[in-house]
PDB file of C-alpha atoms in Angstrom:
ATOM      1  CA  MET N   1     129.848 162.932 187.618  1.00  0.00           C
ATOM      2  CA  HIS N   2     131.393 162.310 191.014  1.00  0.00           C
ATOM      3  CA  ALA N   3     131.065 158.873 192.571  1.00  0.00           C
ATOM      4  CA  GLU N   4     128.860 158.412 195.613  1.00  0.00           C
ATOM      5  CA  ARG N   5     128.742 155.412 197.897  1.00  0.00           C
ATOM      6  CA  ILE N   6     125.233 153.960 198.158  1.00  0.00           C
ATOM      7  CA  GLU N   7     123.838 151.403 200.572  1.00  0.00           C
ATOM      8  CA  VAL N   8     120.256 150.355 201.187  1.00  0.00           C
ATOM      9  CA  GLU N   9     118.992 147.702 203.556  1.00  0.00           C
ATOM     10  CA  THR N  10     117.476 144.842 201.582  1.00  0.00           C
ATOM     11  CA  LYS N  11     114.308 145.003 203.689  1.00  0.00           C
ATOM     12  CA  SER N  12     113.768 148.572 202.444  1.00  0.00           C
ATOM     13  CA  VAL N  13     114.103 147.452 198.837  1.00  0.00           C
ATOM     14  CA  LYS N  14     111.597 144.661 199.544  1.00  0.00           C
ATOM     15  CA  LYS N  15     109.118 147.294 200.812  1.00  0.00           C
ATOM     16  CA  ILE N  16     109.572 149.310 197.627  1.00  0.00           C
ATOM     17  CA  VAL N  17     108.910 146.228 195.491  1.00  0.00           C
ATOM     18  CA  GLN N  18     105.834 145.352 197.548  1.00  0.00           C
ATOM     19  CA  ALA N  19     104.487 148.907 197.264  1.00  0.00           C
ATOM     20  CA  ARG N  20     105.067 148.914 193.496  1.00  0.00           C
ATOM     21  CA  LYS N  21     103.246 145.619 193.087  1.00  0.00           C
ATOM     22  CA  CYS N  22     100.296 147.041 195.060  1.00  0.00           C
ATOM     23  CA  GLY N  23     100.213 150.143 192.850  1.00  0.00           C
ATOM     24  CA  ARG N  24     101.277 152.544 195.604  1.00  0.00           C
ATOM     25  CA  PRO N  25     103.445 155.500 194.598  1.00  0.00           C
ATOM     26  CA  ILE N  26     107.092 155.631 195.613  1.00  0.00           C
ATOM     27  CA  VAL N  27     108.338 159.002 196.864  1.00  0.00           C
ATOM     28  CA  ALA N  28     112.053 159.737 196.550  1.00  0.00           C
ATOM     29  CA  VAL N  29     113.135 162.239 199.190  1.00  0.00           C
ATOM     30  CA  GLY N  30     116.091 164.083 197.739  1.00  0.00           C
ATOM     31  CA  THR N  31     118.268 163.766 194.685  1.00  0.00           C
ATOM     32  CA  THR N  32     120.605 161.306 196.409  1.00  0.00           C
ATOM     33  CA  ALA N  33     117.632 158.975 196.920  1.00  0.00           C
ATOM     34  CA  VAL N  34     116.805 159.353 193.219  1.00  0.00           C
ATOM     35  CA  ARG N  35     120.331 158.474 192.134  1.00  0.00           C
ATOM     36  CA  THR N  36     120.380 155.555 194.575  1.00  0.00           C
ATOM     37  CA  LEU N  37     117.059 154.078 193.459  1.00  0.00           C
ATOM     38  CA  GLU N  38     117.806 154.504 189.776  1.00  0.00           C
ATOM     39  CA  SER N  39     121.311 153.060 190.240  1.00  0.00           C
ATOM     40  CA  LEU N  40     119.829 150.015 191.940  1.00  0.00           C
ATOM     41  CA  TYR N  41     117.664 149.479 188.862  1.00  0.00           C
ATOM     42  CA  TRP N  42     120.675 149.517 186.504  1.00  0.00           C
ATOM     43  CA  CYS N  43     122.693 147.209 188.782  1.00  0.00           C
ATOM     44  CA  GLY N  44     119.728 144.817 188.966  1.00  0.00           C
ATOM     45  CA  LEU N  45     119.377 144.915 185.186  1.00  0.00           C
ATOM     46  CA  ARG N  46     123.016 143.935 184.849  1.00  0.00           C
ATOM     47  CA  ILE N  47     122.364 140.918 187.102  1.00  0.00           C
ATOM     48  CA  LEU N  48     119.288 139.929 185.064  1.00  0.00           C
ATOM     49  CA  ARG N  49     121.456 139.967 181.944  1.00  0.00           C
ATOM     50  CA  GLY N  50     124.029 137.672 183.556  1.00  0.00           C
ATOM     51  CA  LEU N  51     126.753 140.296 183.776  1.00  0.00           C
ATOM     52  CA  PRO N  52     129.229 140.381 186.689  1.00  0.00           C
ATOM     53  CA  SER N  53     127.664 141.528 189.941  1.00  0.00           C
ATOM     54  CA  SER N  54     130.520 141.338 192.452  1.00  0.00           C
ATOM     55  CA  GLU N  55     130.824 145.129 192.424  1.00  0.00           C
ATOM     56  CA  LEU N  56     127.689 147.177 192.128  1.00  0.00           C
ATOM     57  CA  ILE N  57     128.683 150.284 190.234  1.00  0.00           C
ATOM     58  CA  ALA N  58     126.276 152.385 188.212  1.00  0.00           C
ATOM     59  CA  SER N  59     128.341 154.266 185.665  1.00  0.00           C
ATOM     60  CA  GLN N  60     127.614 157.762 184.489  1.00  0.00           C
ATOM     61  CA  TRP N  61     126.392 156.924 180.995  1.00  0.00           C
ATOM     62  CA  GLU N  62     125.300 153.278 181.324  1.00  0.00           C
ATOM     63  CA  PRO N  63     121.539 153.949 181.106  1.00  0.00           C
ATOM     64  CA  TYR N  64     121.952 156.014 177.955  1.00  0.00           C
ATOM     65  CA  MET N  65     124.134 153.382 176.276  1.00  0.00           C
ATOM     66  CA  VAL N  66     121.686 150.600 177.209  1.00  0.00           C
ATOM     67  CA  MET N  67     118.714 152.579 175.917  1.00  0.00           C
ATOM     68  CA  ASP N  68     120.537 153.415 172.683  1.00  0.00           C
ATOM     69  CA  ASN N  69     121.639 149.814 172.053  1.00  0.00           C
ATOM     70  CA  HIS N  70     118.476 147.886 172.898  1.00  0.00           C
ATOM     71  CA  SER N  71     115.290 148.103 170.960  1.00  0.00           C
ATOM     72  CA  GLU N  72     113.490 145.576 173.175  1.00  0.00           C
ATOM     73  CA  ALA N  73     111.633 146.675 176.270  1.00  0.00           C
ATOM     74  CA  LEU N  74     113.709 146.727 179.424  1.00  0.00           C
ATOM     75  CA  PRO N  75     112.556 144.804 182.507  1.00  0.00           C
ATOM     76  CA  ASP N  76     110.410 146.712 184.950  1.00  0.00           C
ATOM     77  CA  ASP N  77     111.809 148.031 188.194  1.00  0.00           C
ATOM     78  CA  THR N  78     110.427 145.242 190.377  1.00  0.00           C
ATOM     79  CA  ASP N  79     112.259 142.577 188.345  1.00  0.00           C
ATOM     80  CA  ALA N  80     115.560 144.457 188.566  1.00  0.00           C
ATOM     81  CA  LEU N  81     115.167 145.157 192.282  1.00  0.00           C
ATOM     82  CA  GLU N  82     114.192 141.544 193.006  1.00  0.00           C
ATOM     83  CA  ALA N  83     117.394 140.396 191.281  1.00  0.00           C
ATOM     84  CA  LEU N  84     119.328 142.446 193.835  1.00  0.00           C
ATOM     85  CA  ILE N  85     117.228 141.158 196.734  1.00  0.00           C
ATOM     86  CA  ASP N  86     118.000 137.585 195.698  1.00  0.00           C
ATOM     87  CA  LEU N  87     121.761 138.210 195.732  1.00  0.00           C
ATOM     88  CA  TYR N  88     122.057 140.521 198.732  1.00  0.00           C
ATOM     89  CA  PRO N  89     119.956 139.327 201.695  1.00  0.00           C
ATOM     90  CA  GLU N  90     121.067 141.985 204.219  1.00  0.00           C
ATOM     91  CA  ALA N  91     122.136 145.158 202.420  1.00  0.00           C
ATOM     92  CA  ILE N  92     122.725 146.284 198.862  1.00  0.00           C
ATOM     93  CA  GLY N  93     125.742 148.535 198.519  1.00  0.00           C
ATOM     94  CA  GLY N  94     127.900 149.915 195.795  1.00  0.00           C
ATOM     95  CA  GLU N  95     128.798 153.098 194.044  1.00  0.00           C
ATOM     96  CA  THR N  96     126.999 155.389 191.659  1.00  0.00           C
ATOM     97  CA  GLN N  97     128.240 157.870 189.126  1.00  0.00           C
ATOM     98  CA  LEU N  98     124.834 158.066 187.467  1.00  0.00           C
ATOM     99  CA  LEU N  99     124.254 161.376 185.742  1.00  0.00           C
ATOM    100  CA  ILE N 100     120.580 162.100 185.127  1.00  0.00           C
ATOM    101  CA  VAL N 101     119.889 164.608 182.381  1.00  0.00           C
ATOM    102  CA  PRO N 102     116.803 165.527 180.335  1.00  0.00           C
ATOM    103  CA  GLY N 103     115.698 162.549 178.272  1.00  0.00           C
ATOM    104  CA  TYR N 104     116.365 160.069 181.070  1.00  0.00           C
ATOM    105  CA  ASN N 105     113.536 157.566 181.616  1.00  0.00           C
ATOM    106  CA  PHE N 106     112.894 157.214 185.368  1.00  0.00           C
ATOM    107  CA  ARG N 107     111.959 153.724 186.498  1.00  0.00           C
ATOM    108  CA  THR N 108     111.886 153.381 190.274  1.00  0.00           C
ATOM    109  CA  PHE N 109     109.784 156.162 191.804  1.00  0.00           C
ATOM    110  CA  ASP N 110     106.792 158.396 191.117  1.00  0.00           C
ATOM    111  CA  LEU N 111     107.153 161.544 193.197  1.00  0.00           C
ATOM    112  CA  LEU N 112     110.146 163.626 194.247  1.00  0.00           C
ATOM    113  CA  VAL N 113     110.653 165.841 197.290  1.00  0.00           C
ATOM    114  CA  THR N 114     113.627 168.099 196.681  1.00  0.00           C
ATOM    115  CA  ASN N 115     115.081 171.516 197.447  1.00  0.00           C
ATOM    116  CA  PHE N 116     115.386 174.339 194.972  1.00  0.00           C
ATOM    117  CA  HIS N 117     118.807 173.884 193.393  1.00  0.00           C
ATOM    118  CA  GLN N 118     121.503 176.172 192.105  1.00  0.00           C
ATOM    119  CA  PRO N 119     121.367 177.177 188.430  1.00  0.00           C
ATOM    120  CA  GLU N 120     123.559 175.167 186.048  1.00  0.00           C
ATOM    121  CA  SER N 121     123.979 172.311 188.549  1.00  0.00           C
ATOM    122  CA  THR N 122     123.675 168.590 187.912  1.00  0.00           C
ATOM    123  CA  LEU N 123     120.896 168.547 190.519  1.00  0.00           C
ATOM    124  CA  LEU N 124     118.888 171.052 188.513  1.00  0.00           C
ATOM    125  CA  MET N 125     119.388 168.872 185.407  1.00  0.00           C
ATOM    126  CA  LEU N 126     118.003 165.919 187.362  1.00  0.00           C
ATOM    127  CA  VAL N 127     114.916 167.913 188.376  1.00  0.00           C
ATOM    128  CA  SER N 128     114.476 169.116 184.801  1.00  0.00           C
ATOM    129  CA  ALA N 129     114.685 165.509 183.582  1.00  0.00           C
ATOM    130  CA  PHE N 130     112.073 164.445 186.123  1.00  0.00           C
ATOM    131  CA  LEU N 131     109.661 167.243 185.189  1.00  0.00           C
ATOM    132  CA  GLY N 132     110.042 166.357 181.525  1.00  0.00           C
ATOM    133  CA  ASP N 133     110.632 169.762 180.022  1.00  0.00           C
ATOM    134  CA  ARG N 134     112.257 173.099 180.751  1.00  0.00           C
ATOM    135  CA  GLU N 135     108.965 175.014 180.743  1.00  0.00           C
ATOM    136  CA  LYS N 136     107.724 173.041 183.762  1.00  0.00           C
ATOM    137  CA  LEU N 137     111.041 173.620 185.496  1.00  0.00           C
ATOM    138  CA  TRP N 138     110.874 177.377 184.919  1.00  0.00           C
ATOM    139  CA  THR N 139     107.260 177.478 186.103  1.00  0.00           C
ATOM    140  CA  VAL N 140     108.246 175.826 189.386  1.00  0.00           C
ATOM    141  CA  TYR N 141     111.348 177.967 189.875  1.00  0.00           C
ATOM    142  CA  ASN N 142     109.661 181.242 188.898  1.00  0.00           C
ATOM    143  CA  ASN N 143     106.933 180.485 191.436  1.00  0.00           C
ATOM    144  CA  ALA N 144     109.608 179.843 194.077  1.00  0.00           C
ATOM    145  CA  LEU N 145     111.344 183.127 193.272  1.00  0.00           C
ATOM    146  CA  ALA N 146     108.073 185.093 193.232  1.00  0.00           C
ATOM    147  CA  ASN N 147     107.189 183.733 196.677  1.00  0.00           C
ATOM    148  CA  ASP N 148     110.632 184.221 198.265  1.00  0.00           C
ATOM    149  CA  TYR N 149     111.310 180.529 198.747  1.00  0.00           C
ATOM    150  CA  ARG N 150     114.746 179.729 200.075  1.00  0.00           C
ATOM    151  CA  PHE N 151     117.116 177.851 197.805  1.00  0.00           C
ATOM    152  CA  LEU N 152     119.860 175.236 198.284  1.00  0.00           C
ATOM    153  CA  SER N 153     120.356 172.602 200.974  1.00  0.00           C
ATOM    154  CA  TYR N 154     118.736 174.368 203.921  1.00  0.00           C
ATOM    155  CA  GLY N 155     116.015 176.036 201.926  1.00  0.00           C
ATOM    156  CA  ASP N 156     112.455 175.200 201.078  1.00  0.00           C
ATOM    157  CA  SER N 157     111.490 172.074 199.207  1.00  0.00           C
ATOM    158  CA  SER N 158     108.826 171.004 196.782  1.00  0.00           C
ATOM    159  CA  LEU N 159     106.857 167.883 195.952  1.00  0.00           C
ATOM    160  CA  LEU N 160     107.145 167.201 192.242  1.00  0.00           C
ATOM    161  CA  GLY N 161     105.460 164.663 190.035  1.00  0.00           C
ATOM    162  CA  PRO N 162     102.777 164.126 187.424  1.00  0.00           C
ATOM    163  CA  SER N 163      99.745 166.374 188.031  1.00  0.00           C
ATOM    164  CA  LYS N 164      97.348 163.431 188.056  1.00  0.00           C
ATOM    165  CA  LEU N 165      99.333 161.640 190.767  1.00  0.00           C
ATOM    166  CA  LEU N 166      99.746 164.792 192.859  1.00  0.00           C
ATOM    167  CA  ASP N 167      95.991 165.429 192.659  1.00  0.00           C
ATOM    168  CA  GLU N 168      95.303 161.849 193.787  1.00  0.00           C
ATOM    169  CA  GLN N 169      97.700 162.211 196.728  1.00  0.00           C
ATOM    170  CA  SER N 170      96.243 165.520 197.907  1.00  0.00           C
ATOM    171  CA  ALA N 171      92.703 164.099 197.712  1.00  0.00           C
ATOM    172  CA  SER N 172      93.529 161.110 199.916  1.00  0.00           C
TER     173      SER N 172
END
């Protein structure tokens, strides 16, 4: 996966932590936001484990290796993000190569706003991973095709997430 530079103001990360602690949903707007938020989690986890933190780099396969090698529960997202907040008072920056594929366990957000992506792309794999199975992905994409939605970067977008959470959001 290609590397992308990421940088988030620490005050924004503090707002995410506060919202999480209050039980409010976090909405990632775009796949870059997803990769950024999830990368921050893995960098924060590394800090919690006492590993070097001078360079914040989320590697492509790190989450999968950590999940395969640790039977204990991993810290929640607020703990990992707070570890970053403690070290970086102004801005948290680094690089991500994080590749999100089906089977990935998302930790930092609840809902996703994203475009309709090109077949066989890493972005489509990320959306498939978020939806949890290919059937849900094909349901969403077949609906988009049947209704002439526009695809790719300047096309239409969708709000994706667990049905229960989407129902709660539309009712409020």
